Amino acid sequence: GQNIDQPTEMTATEGAIVQINCTYQTSGFNGLFWYQQHAGEAPTFLSYNVLDGLEEKGRFSSFLSRSKGYSYLLLKELQMKDSASYLCAAPHFGNEKLTFGTGTRLTIIP
Amino acid sequence: GAGVSQSPSNKVTEKGKDVELRCDPISGHTALYWYRQSLGQGLEFLIYFQGNSAPDKSGLPSDRFSAERTGGSVSTLTIQRTQQEDSAVYLCASSLGTSGNTIYFGEGSWLTVV
């Protein structure tokens, strides 16, 4: 199967930390991407995990467990500009197709 | 080019008319993708190209939708006899063409069918 699931909406406070989870059916996928999409704009690349573990990139970190079909995006020191949709996406083994989850709309409040 | 370029950026068309959307990928990118995103929804896969061939057309919603790519570069997505439910933003993306390569998106073509 190729289901990718993530929460629809989340709210967090400026300066705090938020974790956005993504689960997927493990067969056929080669790692996991995270993209950020501001309203009315195209998605922009945040991270790609192909191996298990945590990868840190400034205020953003992404984690992957391939055996569990689980990933999360961790955002620290939240800023108002982090209000956006966060999309997880999985590339397929053997081809270049990328399947997206429905996205998590994150709202940062003061 | 520096990024994925799409045209037109906005298109309003009457129901029943045909529309053509164009995508110019990043230079050197062999893989090209078309996605559709309705208001407030996730990205819906339509089709992808590797070079000029389309290994996966599984996402095209109906036979009114077609796409082609020539010269391993520019692609056009054609929607015939447009319907109101076709209203969405059509996003094109490209990548170097190996599984796991980052996909870069264009700004999209916003289609409104009235």
mmCIF file with all atom_site columns, C-alpha atoms in Angstrom:
data_model
loop_
_atom_site.group_PDB
_atom_site.id
_atom_site.type_symbol
_atom_site.label_atom_id
_atom_site.label_alt_id
_atom_site.label_comp_id
_atom_site.label_asym_id
_atom_site.label_entity_id
_atom_site.label_seq_id
_atom_site.pdbx_PDB_ins_code
_atom_site.Cartn_x
_atom_site.Cartn_y
_atom_site.Cartn_z
_atom_site.occupancy
_atom_site.B_iso_or_equiv
_atom_site.pdbx_formal_charge
_atom_site.auth_seq_id
_atom_site.auth_comp_id
_atom_site.auth_asym_id
_atom_site.auth_atom_id
_atom_site.pdbx_PDB_model_num
ATOM 1   C CA . GLY A 1 1   ? 0.000   0.000  0.000   1.00 0.00 ? 1   GLY A CA 1
ATOM 2   C CA . GLN A 1 2   ? 1.003   3.613  -0.378  1.00 0.00 ? 2   GLN A CA 1
ATOM 3   C CA . ASN A 1 3   ? -0.911  5.461  2.335   1.00 0.00 ? 3   ASN A CA 1
ATOM 4   C CA . ILE A 1 4   ? 0.841   8.372  3.960   1.00 0.00 ? 4   ILE A CA 1
ATOM 5   C CA . ASP A 1 5   ? -0.841  9.816  7.028   1.00 0.00 ? 5   ASP A CA 1
ATOM 6   C CA . GLN A 1 6   ? -0.226  13.023 8.955   1.00 0.00 ? 6   GLN A CA 1
ATOM 7   C CA . PRO A 1 7   ? -2.404  15.200 11.186  1.00 0.00 ? 7   PRO A CA 1
ATOM 8   C CA . THR A 1 8   ? -4.532  17.748 9.393   1.00 0.00 ? 8   THR A CA 1
ATOM 9   C CA . GLU A 1 9   ? -3.941  20.705 11.667  1.00 0.00 ? 9   GLU A CA 1
ATOM 10  C CA . MET A 1 10  ? -1.733  21.708 14.593  1.00 0.00 ? 10  MET A CA 1
ATOM 11  C CA . THR A 1 11  ? -1.315  24.865 16.648  1.00 0.00 ? 11  THR A CA 1
ATOM 12  C CA . ALA A 1 12  ? 1.783   25.894 18.583  1.00 0.00 ? 12  ALA A CA 1
ATOM 13  C CA . THR A 1 13  ? 3.070   28.933 20.445  1.00 0.00 ? 13  THR A CA 1
ATOM 14  C CA . GLU A 1 14  ? 5.793   31.256 19.229  1.00 0.00 ? 14  GLU A CA 1
ATOM 15  C CA . GLY A 1 15  ? 9.139   30.263 20.745  1.00 0.00 ? 15  GLY A CA 1
ATOM 16  C CA . ALA A 1 16  ? 8.003   26.734 21.559  1.00 0.00 ? 16  ALA A CA 1
ATOM 17  C CA . ILE A 1 17  ? 8.757   23.360 19.956  1.00 0.00 ? 17  ILE A CA 1
ATOM 18  C CA . VAL A 1 18  ? 6.383   21.314 17.797  1.00 0.00 ? 18  VAL A CA 1
ATOM 19  C CA . GLN A 1 19  ? 6.628   17.806 16.372  1.00 0.00 ? 19  GLN A CA 1
ATOM 20  C CA . ILE A 1 20  ? 4.710   16.840 13.252  1.00 0.00 ? 20  ILE A CA 1
ATOM 21  C CA . ASN A 1 21  ? 4.346   13.105 12.723  1.00 0.00 ? 21  ASN A CA 1
ATOM 22  C CA . CYS A 1 22  ? 4.020   11.154 9.503   1.00 0.00 ? 22  CYS A CA 1
ATOM 23  C CA . THR A 1 23  ? 3.346   7.457  9.104   1.00 0.00 ? 23  THR A CA 1
ATOM 24  C CA . TYR A 1 24  ? 3.476   5.443  5.924   1.00 0.00 ? 24  TYR A CA 1
ATOM 25  C CA . GLN A 1 25  ? 3.153   1.905  4.752   1.00 0.00 ? 25  GLN A CA 1
ATOM 26  C CA . THR A 1 26  ? 6.692   0.652  4.463   1.00 0.00 ? 26  THR A CA 1
ATOM 27  C CA . SER A 1 27  ? 6.605   -1.418 1.296   1.00 0.00 ? 27  SER A CA 1
ATOM 28  C CA . GLY A 1 28  ? 8.007   0.226  -1.794  1.00 0.00 ? 28  GLY A CA 1
ATOM 29  C CA . PHE A 1 29  ? 9.203   3.523  -0.391  1.00 0.00 ? 29  PHE A CA 1
ATOM 30  C CA . ASN A 1 30  ? 12.768  4.766  -0.349  1.00 0.00 ? 30  ASN A CA 1
ATOM 31  C CA . GLY A 1 31  ? 13.080  7.205  2.545   1.00 0.00 ? 31  GLY A CA 1
ATOM 32  C CA . LEU A 1 32  ? 11.006  10.265 3.320   1.00 0.00 ? 32  LEU A CA 1
ATOM 33  C CA . PHE A 1 33  ? 10.925  13.942 2.341   1.00 0.00 ? 33  PHE A CA 1
ATOM 34  C CA . TRP A 1 34  ? 9.527   16.942 4.182   1.00 0.00 ? 34  TRP A CA 1
ATOM 35  C CA . TYR A 1 35  ? 8.369   20.038 2.334   1.00 0.00 ? 35  TYR A CA 1
ATOM 36  C CA . GLN A 1 36  ? 7.047   23.381 3.588   1.00 0.00 ? 36  GLN A CA 1
ATOM 37  C CA . GLN A 1 37  ? 4.276   25.173 1.745   1.00 0.00 ? 37  GLN A CA 1
ATOM 38  C CA . HIS A 1 38  ? 3.085   28.682 2.578   1.00 0.00 ? 38  HIS A CA 1
ATOM 39  C CA . ALA A 1 39  ? -0.417  29.581 1.487   1.00 0.00 ? 39  ALA A CA 1
ATOM 40  C CA . GLY A 1 40  ? -0.529  30.375 -2.204  1.00 0.00 ? 40  GLY A CA 1
ATOM 41  C CA . GLU A 1 41  ? 3.032   29.293 -2.812  1.00 0.00 ? 41  GLU A CA 1
ATOM 42  C CA . ALA A 1 42  ? 4.808   26.218 -4.153  1.00 0.00 ? 42  ALA A CA 1
ATOM 43  C CA . PRO A 1 43  ? 6.224   23.591 -1.778  1.00 0.00 ? 43  PRO A CA 1
ATOM 44  C CA . THR A 1 44  ? 9.857   24.072 -0.834  1.00 0.00 ? 44  THR A CA 1
ATOM 45  C CA . PHE A 1 45  ? 12.259  21.322 0.198   1.00 0.00 ? 45  PHE A CA 1
ATOM 46  C CA . LEU A 1 46  ? 13.116  20.979 3.891   1.00 0.00 ? 46  LEU A CA 1
ATOM 47  C CA . SER A 1 47  ? 14.733  17.575 4.376   1.00 0.00 ? 47  SER A CA 1
ATOM 48  C CA . TYR A 1 48  ? 15.224  14.070 3.084   1.00 0.00 ? 48  TYR A CA 1
ATOM 49  C CA . ASN A 1 49  ? 15.921  11.055 5.302   1.00 0.00 ? 49  ASN A CA 1
ATOM 50  C CA . VAL A 1 50  ? 16.979  7.834  3.627   1.00 0.00 ? 50  VAL A CA 1
ATOM 51  C CA . LEU A 1 51  ? 18.579  6.213  6.686   1.00 0.00 ? 51  LEU A CA 1
ATOM 52  C CA . ASP A 1 52  ? 17.171  5.735  10.166  1.00 0.00 ? 52  ASP A CA 1
ATOM 53  C CA . GLY A 1 53  ? 17.839  8.393  12.735  1.00 0.00 ? 53  GLY A CA 1
ATOM 54  C CA . LEU A 1 54  ? 17.689  12.105 13.335  1.00 0.00 ? 54  LEU A CA 1
ATOM 55  C CA . GLU A 1 55  ? 19.042  14.736 10.989  1.00 0.00 ? 55  GLU A CA 1
ATOM 56  C CA . GLU A 1 56  ? 19.340  18.271 12.287  1.00 0.00 ? 56  GLU A CA 1
ATOM 57  C CA . LYS A 1 57  ? 19.342  21.360 10.126  1.00 0.00 ? 57  LYS A CA 1
ATOM 58  C CA . GLY A 1 58  ? 19.209  24.557 12.149  1.00 0.00 ? 58  GLY A CA 1
ATOM 59  C CA . ARG A 1 59  ? 15.845  24.950 13.858  1.00 0.00 ? 59  ARG A CA 1
ATOM 60  C CA . PHE A 1 60  ? 14.421  22.013 11.921  1.00 0.00 ? 60  PHE A CA 1
ATOM 61  C CA . SER A 1 61  ? 15.160  18.327 12.502  1.00 0.00 ? 61  SER A CA 1
ATOM 62  C CA . SER A 1 62  ? 13.727  15.253 10.815  1.00 0.00 ? 62  SER A CA 1
ATOM 63  C CA . PHE A 1 63  ? 13.621  11.690 12.062  1.00 0.00 ? 63  PHE A CA 1
ATOM 64  C CA . LEU A 1 64  ? 13.000  8.424  10.262  1.00 0.00 ? 64  LEU A CA 1
ATOM 65  C CA . SER A 1 65  ? 12.364  4.842  11.351  1.00 0.00 ? 65  SER A CA 1
ATOM 66  C CA . ARG A 1 66  ? 12.067  2.695  8.242   1.00 0.00 ? 66  ARG A CA 1
ATOM 67  C CA . SER A 1 67  ? 11.040  -0.445 10.076  1.00 0.00 ? 67  SER A CA 1
ATOM 68  C CA . LYS A 1 68  ? 8.148   1.371  11.735  1.00 0.00 ? 68  LYS A CA 1
ATOM 69  C CA . GLY A 1 69  ? 7.185   3.463  8.717   1.00 0.00 ? 69  GLY A CA 1
ATOM 70  C CA . TYR A 1 70  ? 7.392   6.561  10.897  1.00 0.00 ? 70  TYR A CA 1
ATOM 71  C CA . SER A 1 71  ? 8.899   9.997  10.537  1.00 0.00 ? 71  SER A CA 1
ATOM 72  C CA . TYR A 1 72  ? 8.611   13.301 12.314  1.00 0.00 ? 72  TYR A CA 1
ATOM 73  C CA . LEU A 1 73  ? 9.591   16.882 11.671  1.00 0.00 ? 73  LEU A CA 1
ATOM 74  C CA . LEU A 1 74  ? 10.684  18.810 14.739  1.00 0.00 ? 74  LEU A CA 1
ATOM 75  C CA . LEU A 1 75  ? 10.571  22.606 14.688  1.00 0.00 ? 75  LEU A CA 1
ATOM 76  C CA . LYS A 1 76  ? 12.291  24.509 17.486  1.00 0.00 ? 76  LYS A CA 1
ATOM 77  C CA . GLU A 1 77  ? 12.147  28.165 18.567  1.00 0.00 ? 77  GLU A CA 1
ATOM 78  C CA . LEU A 1 78  ? 9.004   28.634 16.553  1.00 0.00 ? 78  LEU A CA 1
ATOM 79  C CA . GLN A 1 79  ? 8.547   31.876 14.675  1.00 0.00 ? 79  GLN A CA 1
ATOM 80  C CA . MET A 1 80  ? 5.373   33.357 13.225  1.00 0.00 ? 80  MET A CA 1
ATOM 81  C CA . LYS A 1 81  ? 6.736   32.768 9.728   1.00 0.00 ? 81  LYS A CA 1
ATOM 82  C CA . ASP A 1 82  ? 6.710   29.023 10.405  1.00 0.00 ? 82  ASP A CA 1
ATOM 83  C CA . SER A 1 83  ? 2.930   29.095 9.978   1.00 0.00 ? 83  SER A CA 1
ATOM 84  C CA . ALA A 1 84  ? 2.534   26.950 6.869   1.00 0.00 ? 84  ALA A CA 1
ATOM 85  C CA . SER A 1 85  ? 1.563   23.498 5.693   1.00 0.00 ? 85  SER A CA 1
ATOM 86  C CA . TYR A 1 86  ? 4.141   20.755 6.153   1.00 0.00 ? 86  TYR A CA 1
ATOM 87  C CA . LEU A 1 87  ? 4.011   17.913 3.681   1.00 0.00 ? 87  LEU A CA 1
ATOM 88  C CA . CYS A 1 88  ? 5.650   14.540 4.074   1.00 0.00 ? 88  CYS A CA 1
ATOM 89  C CA . ALA A 1 89  ? 6.344   12.649 0.881   1.00 0.00 ? 89  ALA A CA 1
ATOM 90  C CA . ALA A 1 90  ? 7.821   9.276  0.046   1.00 0.00 ? 90  ALA A CA 1
ATOM 91  C CA . PRO A 1 91  ? 9.753   8.351  -3.092  1.00 0.00 ? 91  PRO A CA 1
ATOM 92  C CA . HIS A 1 92  ? 9.117   4.964  -4.590  1.00 0.00 ? 92  HIS A CA 1
ATOM 93  C CA . PHE A 1 93  ? 11.786  2.319  -5.008  1.00 0.00 ? 93  PHE A CA 1
ATOM 94  C CA . GLY A 1 94  ? 12.758  1.788  -8.594  1.00 0.00 ? 94  GLY A CA 1
ATOM 95  C CA . ASN A 1 95  ? 11.229  4.930  -10.005 1.00 0.00 ? 95  ASN A CA 1
ATOM 96  C CA . GLU A 1 96  ? 11.065  8.613  -9.309  1.00 0.00 ? 96  GLU A CA 1
ATOM 97  C CA . LYS A 1 97  ? 7.430   9.022  -8.319  1.00 0.00 ? 97  LYS A CA 1
ATOM 98  C CA . LEU A 1 98  ? 6.886   10.972 -5.099  1.00 0.00 ? 98  LEU A CA 1
ATOM 99  C CA . THR A 1 99  ? 3.679   10.404 -3.146  1.00 0.00 ? 99  THR A CA 1
ATOM 100 C CA . PHE A 1 100 ? 2.582   13.154 -0.768  1.00 0.00 ? 100 PHE A CA 1
ATOM 101 C CA . GLY A 1 101 ? 0.572   13.093 2.392   1.00 0.00 ? 101 GLY A CA 1
ATOM 102 C CA . THR A 1 102 ? -2.301  15.565 2.687   1.00 0.00 ? 102 THR A CA 1
ATOM 103 C CA . GLY A 1 103 ? -0.172  17.987 4.691   1.00 0.00 ? 103 GLY A CA 1
ATOM 104 C CA . THR A 1 104 ? -0.324  19.364 8.223   1.00 0.00 ? 104 THR A CA 1
ATOM 105 C CA . ARG A 1 105 ? -1.427  22.977 8.522   1.00 0.00 ? 105 ARG A CA 1
ATOM 106 C CA . LEU A 1 106 ? 0.587   24.506 11.371  1.00 0.00 ? 106 LEU A CA 1
ATOM 107 C CA . THR A 1 107 ? -0.572  27.742 12.961  1.00 0.00 ? 107 THR A CA 1
ATOM 108 C CA . ILE A 1 108 ? 1.791   29.648 15.238  1.00 0.00 ? 108 ILE A CA 1
ATOM 109 C CA . ILE A 1 109 ? 0.145   31.873 17.837  1.00 0.00 ? 109 ILE A CA 1
ATOM 110 C CA . PRO A 1 110 ? 1.829   34.665 19.798  1.00 0.00 ? 110 PRO A CA 1
ATOM 111 C CA . GLY B 2 1   ? 17.090  27.810 -16.101 1.00 0.00 ? 1   GLY B CA 1
ATOM 112 C CA . ALA B 2 2   ? 17.539  28.719 -12.474 1.00 0.00 ? 2   ALA B CA 1
ATOM 113 C CA . GLY B 2 3   ? 14.273  27.164 -11.375 1.00 0.00 ? 3   GLY B CA 1
ATOM 114 C CA . VAL B 2 4   ? 11.201  25.389 -12.660 1.00 0.00 ? 4   VAL B CA 1
ATOM 115 C CA . SER B 2 5   ? 9.196   27.801 -14.755 1.00 0.00 ? 5   SER B CA 1
ATOM 116 C CA . GLN B 2 6   ? 5.490   27.455 -15.434 1.00 0.00 ? 6   GLN B CA 1
ATOM 117 C CA . SER B 2 7   ? 3.097   29.373 -17.633 1.00 0.00 ? 7   SER B CA 1
ATOM 118 C CA . PRO B 2 8   ? 0.561   30.785 -17.501 1.00 0.00 ? 8   PRO B CA 1
ATOM 119 C CA . SER B 2 9   ? 0.659   31.630 -13.827 1.00 0.00 ? 9   SER B CA 1
ATOM 120 C CA . ASN B 2 10  ? -3.078  32.258 -13.866 1.00 0.00 ? 10  ASN B CA 1
ATOM 121 C CA . LYS B 2 11  ? -5.724  31.130 -16.309 1.00 0.00 ? 11  LYS B CA 1
ATOM 122 C CA . VAL B 2 12  ? -9.472  31.680 -16.278 1.00 0.00 ? 12  VAL B CA 1
ATOM 123 C CA . THR B 2 13  ? -11.311 29.665 -18.886 1.00 0.00 ? 13  THR B CA 1
ATOM 124 C CA . GLU B 2 14  ? -14.877 28.874 -19.772 1.00 0.00 ? 14  GLU B CA 1
ATOM 125 C CA . LYS B 2 15  ? -16.272 25.433 -19.138 1.00 0.00 ? 15  LYS B CA 1
ATOM 126 C CA . GLY B 2 16  ? -15.824 23.249 -22.206 1.00 0.00 ? 16  GLY B CA 1
ATOM 127 C CA . LYS B 2 17  ? -12.736 25.014 -23.526 1.00 0.00 ? 17  LYS B CA 1
ATOM 128 C CA . ASP B 2 18  ? -9.323  23.360 -23.826 1.00 0.00 ? 18  ASP B CA 1
ATOM 129 C CA . VAL B 2 19  ? -6.319  24.652 -21.889 1.00 0.00 ? 19  VAL B CA 1
ATOM 130 C CA . GLU B 2 20  ? -2.628  24.045 -22.208 1.00 0.00 ? 20  GLU B CA 1
ATOM 131 C CA . LEU B 2 21  ? -0.208  24.475 -19.326 1.00 0.00 ? 21  LEU B CA 1
ATOM 132 C CA . ARG B 2 22  ? 3.515   24.660 -19.875 1.00 0.00 ? 22  ARG B CA 1
ATOM 133 C CA . CYS B 2 23  ? 6.451   23.651 -17.716 1.00 0.00 ? 23  CYS B CA 1
ATOM 134 C CA . ASP B 2 24  ? 10.124  24.356 -18.264 1.00 0.00 ? 24  ASP B CA 1
ATOM 135 C CA . PRO B 2 25  ? 12.180  22.252 -15.812 1.00 0.00 ? 25  PRO B CA 1
ATOM 136 C CA . ILE B 2 26  ? 15.541  22.988 -14.270 1.00 0.00 ? 26  ILE B CA 1
ATOM 137 C CA . SER B 2 27  ? 18.274  22.508 -16.834 1.00 0.00 ? 27  SER B CA 1
ATOM 138 C CA . GLY B 2 28  ? 19.723  18.989 -16.666 1.00 0.00 ? 28  GLY B CA 1
ATOM 139 C CA . HIS B 2 29  ? 16.802  17.491 -14.778 1.00 0.00 ? 29  HIS B CA 1
ATOM 140 C CA . THR B 2 30  ? 15.627  14.339 -16.521 1.00 0.00 ? 30  THR B CA 1
ATOM 141 C CA . ALA B 2 31  ? 12.573  13.680 -14.379 1.00 0.00 ? 31  ALA B CA 1
ATOM 142 C CA . LEU B 2 32  ? 9.521   15.945 -14.619 1.00 0.00 ? 32  LEU B CA 1
ATOM 143 C CA . TYR B 2 33  ? 6.310   15.710 -12.607 1.00 0.00 ? 33  TYR B CA 1
ATOM 144 C CA . TRP B 2 34  ? 2.828   17.146 -12.733 1.00 0.00 ? 34  TRP B CA 1
ATOM 145 C CA . TYR B 2 35  ? 0.758   17.458 -9.563  1.00 0.00 ? 35  TYR B CA 1
ATOM 146 C CA . ARG B 2 36  ? -2.613  19.039 -8.912  1.00 0.00 ? 36  ARG B CA 1
ATOM 147 C CA . GLN B 2 37  ? -3.650  20.781 -5.728  1.00 0.00 ? 37  GLN B CA 1
ATOM 148 C CA . SER B 2 38  ? -7.209  21.864 -5.069  1.00 0.00 ? 38  SER B CA 1
ATOM 149 C CA . LEU B 2 39  ? -7.885  24.612 -2.548  1.00 0.00 ? 39  LEU B CA 1
ATOM 150 C CA . GLY B 2 40  ? -6.863  23.483 0.923   1.00 0.00 ? 40  GLY B CA 1
ATOM 151 C CA . GLN B 2 41  ? -6.033  19.975 -0.265  1.00 0.00 ? 41  GLN B CA 1
ATOM 152 C CA . GLY B 2 42  ? -2.878  17.905 -0.582  1.00 0.00 ? 42  GLY B CA 1
ATOM 153 C CA . LEU B 2 43  ? -0.867  17.277 -3.709  1.00 0.00 ? 43  LEU B CA 1
ATOM 154 C CA . GLU B 2 44  ? -2.438  14.844 -6.147  1.00 0.00 ? 44  GLU B CA 1
ATOM 155 C CA . PHE B 2 45  ? 0.004   13.056 -8.440  1.00 0.00 ? 45  PHE B CA 1
ATOM 156 C CA . LEU B 2 46  ? -0.920  13.230 -12.124 1.00 0.00 ? 46  LEU B CA 1
ATOM 157 C CA . ILE B 2 47  ? 1.988   11.986 -14.225 1.00 0.00 ? 47  ILE B CA 1
ATOM 158 C CA . TYR B 2 48  ? 5.748   11.893 -14.346 1.00 0.00 ? 48  TYR B CA 1
ATOM 159 C CA . PHE B 2 49  ? 8.275   11.759 -17.181 1.00 0.00 ? 49  PHE B CA 1
ATOM 160 C CA . GLN B 2 50  ? 11.722  10.257 -17.322 1.00 0.00 ? 50  GLN B CA 1
ATOM 161 C CA . GLY B 2 51  ? 13.194  11.897 -20.373 1.00 0.00 ? 51  GLY B CA 1
ATOM 162 C CA . ASN B 2 52  ? 10.419  11.983 -22.955 1.00 0.00 ? 52  ASN B CA 1
ATOM 163 C CA . SER B 2 53  ? 8.636   8.855  -21.790 1.00 0.00 ? 53  SER B CA 1
ATOM 164 C CA . ALA B 2 54  ? 5.962   8.668  -19.108 1.00 0.00 ? 54  ALA B CA 1
ATOM 165 C CA . PRO B 2 55  ? 6.430   5.522  -17.003 1.00 0.00 ? 55  PRO B CA 1
ATOM 166 C CA . ASP B 2 56  ? 3.551   6.424  -14.732 1.00 0.00 ? 56  ASP B CA 1
ATOM 167 C CA . LYS B 2 57  ? 0.350   8.078  -15.956 1.00 0.00 ? 57  LYS B CA 1
ATOM 168 C CA . SER B 2 58  ? -1.748  6.551  -13.221 1.00 0.00 ? 58  SER B CA 1
ATOM 169 C CA . GLY B 2 59  ? -2.801  9.859  -11.723 1.00 0.00 ? 59  GLY B CA 1
ATOM 170 C CA . LEU B 2 60  ? -4.437  11.412 -14.776 1.00 0.00 ? 60  LEU B CA 1
ATOM 171 C CA . PRO B 2 61  ? -8.088  11.824 -13.673 1.00 0.00 ? 61  PRO B CA 1
ATOM 172 C CA . SER B 2 62  ? -9.709  11.155 -17.043 1.00 0.00 ? 62  SER B CA 1
ATOM 173 C CA . ASP B 2 63  ? -9.015  10.890 -20.750 1.00 0.00 ? 63  ASP B CA 1
ATOM 174 C CA . ARG B 2 64  ? -9.552  14.655 -20.986 1.00 0.00 ? 64  ARG B CA 1
ATOM 175 C CA . PHE B 2 65  ? -6.096  15.028 -19.463 1.00 0.00 ? 65  PHE B CA 1
ATOM 176 C CA . SER B 2 66  ? -2.927  14.404 -21.434 1.00 0.00 ? 66  SER B CA 1
ATOM 177 C CA . ALA B 2 67  ? 0.694   15.435 -21.198 1.00 0.00 ? 67  ALA B CA 1
ATOM 178 C CA . GLU B 2 68  ? 3.720   15.317 -23.376 1.00 0.00 ? 68  GLU B CA 1
ATOM 179 C CA . ARG B 2 69  ? 7.368   16.166 -23.132 1.00 0.00 ? 69  ARG B CA 1
ATOM 180 C CA . THR B 2 70  ? 9.657   16.830 -26.022 1.00 0.00 ? 70  THR B CA 1
ATOM 181 C CA . GLY B 2 71  ? 13.417  17.079 -26.239 1.00 0.00 ? 71  GLY B CA 1
ATOM 182 C CA . GLY B 2 72  ? 13.720  15.897 -22.660 1.00 0.00 ? 72  GLY B CA 1
ATOM 183 C CA . SER B 2 73  ? 12.866  19.393 -21.505 1.00 0.00 ? 73  SER B CA 1
ATOM 184 C CA . VAL B 2 74  ? 9.626   21.343 -21.806 1.00 0.00 ? 74  VAL B CA 1
ATOM 185 C CA . SER B 2 75  ? 6.352   19.628 -20.973 1.00 0.00 ? 75  SER B CA 1
ATOM 186 C CA . THR B 2 76  ? 2.758   20.584 -21.672 1.00 0.00 ? 76  THR B CA 1
ATOM 187 C CA . LEU B 2 77  ? -0.292  19.413 -19.775 1.00 0.00 ? 77  LEU B CA 1
ATOM 188 C CA . THR B 2 78  ? -3.475  19.645 -21.817 1.00 0.00 ? 78  THR B CA 1
ATOM 189 C CA . ILE B 2 79  ? -6.970  19.567 -20.384 1.00 0.00 ? 79  ILE B CA 1
ATOM 190 C CA . GLN B 2 80  ? -9.714  19.174 -22.964 1.00 0.00 ? 80  GLN B CA 1
ATOM 191 C CA . ARG B 2 81  ? -13.323 20.235 -22.473 1.00 0.00 ? 81  ARG B CA 1
ATOM 192 C CA . THR B 2 82  ? -12.569 21.707 -19.068 1.00 0.00 ? 82  THR B CA 1
ATOM 193 C CA . GLN B 2 83  ? -15.007 21.217 -16.212 1.00 0.00 ? 83  GLN B CA 1
ATOM 194 C CA . GLN B 2 84  ? -15.429 23.261 -13.050 1.00 0.00 ? 84  GLN B CA 1
ATOM 195 C CA . GLU B 2 85  ? -13.925 20.477 -10.964 1.00 0.00 ? 85  GLU B CA 1
ATOM 196 C CA . ASP B 2 86  ? -10.696 20.956 -12.916 1.00 0.00 ? 86  ASP B CA 1
ATOM 197 C CA . SER B 2 87  ? -10.178 24.259 -11.095 1.00 0.00 ? 87  SER B CA 1
ATOM 198 C CA . ALA B 2 88  ? -6.971  23.867 -9.094  1.00 0.00 ? 88  ALA B CA 1
ATOM 199 C CA . VAL B 2 89  ? -3.344  24.829 -9.093  1.00 0.00 ? 89  VAL B CA 1
ATOM 200 C CA . TYR B 2 90  ? -1.278  22.633 -11.364 1.00 0.00 ? 90  TYR B CA 1
ATOM 201 C CA . LEU B 2 91  ? 2.248   22.232 -10.056 1.00 0.00 ? 91  LEU B CA 1
ATOM 202 C CA . CYS B 2 92  ? 5.178   21.081 -12.130 1.00 0.00 ? 92  CYS B CA 1
ATOM 203 C CA . ALA B 2 93  ? 8.370   19.797 -10.552 1.00 0.00 ? 93  ALA B CA 1
ATOM 204 C CA . SER B 2 94  ? 11.659  18.357 -11.723 1.00 0.00 ? 94  SER B CA 1
ATOM 205 C CA . SER B 2 95  ? 14.538  16.335 -10.345 1.00 0.00 ? 95  SER B CA 1
ATOM 206 C CA . LEU B 2 96  ? 17.797  14.772 -11.428 1.00 0.00 ? 96  LEU B CA 1
ATOM 207 C CA . GLY B 2 97  ? 15.878  11.585 -12.041 1.00 0.00 ? 97  GLY B CA 1
ATOM 208 C CA . THR B 2 98  ? 17.099  9.043  -9.545  1.00 0.00 ? 98  THR B CA 1
ATOM 209 C CA . SER B 2 99  ? 14.890  7.752  -6.740  1.00 0.00 ? 99  SER B CA 1
ATOM 210 C CA . GLY B 2 100 ? 15.469  9.909  -3.715  1.00 0.00 ? 100 GLY B CA 1
ATOM 211 C CA . ASN B 2 101 ? 16.646  12.991 -5.575  1.00 0.00 ? 101 ASN B CA 1
ATOM 212 C CA . THR B 2 102 ? 15.077  16.200 -4.330  1.00 0.00 ? 102 THR B CA 1
ATOM 213 C CA . ILE B 2 103 ? 12.118  17.406 -6.361  1.00 0.00 ? 103 ILE B CA 1
ATOM 214 C CA . TYR B 2 104 ? 11.901  21.143 -6.984  1.00 0.00 ? 104 TYR B CA 1
ATOM 215 C CA . PHE B 2 105 ? 8.576   22.773 -7.696  1.00 0.00 ? 105 PHE B CA 1
ATOM 216 C CA . GLY B 2 106 ? 7.548   25.602 -9.945  1.00 0.00 ? 106 GLY B CA 1
ATOM 217 C CA . GLU B 2 107 ? 5.180   28.308 -8.749  1.00 0.00 ? 107 GLU B CA 1
ATOM 218 C CA . GLY B 2 108 ? 2.216   26.599 -10.336 1.00 0.00 ? 108 GLY B CA 1
ATOM 219 C CA . SER B 2 109 ? -0.471  27.469 -12.842 1.00 0.00 ? 109 SER B CA 1
ATOM 220 C CA . TRP B 2 110 ? -3.705  28.552 -11.164 1.00 0.00 ? 110 TRP B CA 1
ATOM 221 C CA . LEU B 2 111 ? -6.610  27.364 -13.292 1.00 0.00 ? 111 LEU B CA 1
ATOM 222 C CA . THR B 2 112 ? -10.149 28.587 -12.761 1.00 0.00 ? 112 THR B CA 1
ATOM 223 C CA . VAL B 2 113 ? -12.943 27.133 -14.875 1.00 0.00 ? 113 VAL B CA 1
ATOM 224 C CA . VAL B 2 114 ? -16.078 29.272 -14.903 1.00 0.00 ? 114 VAL B CA 1
#
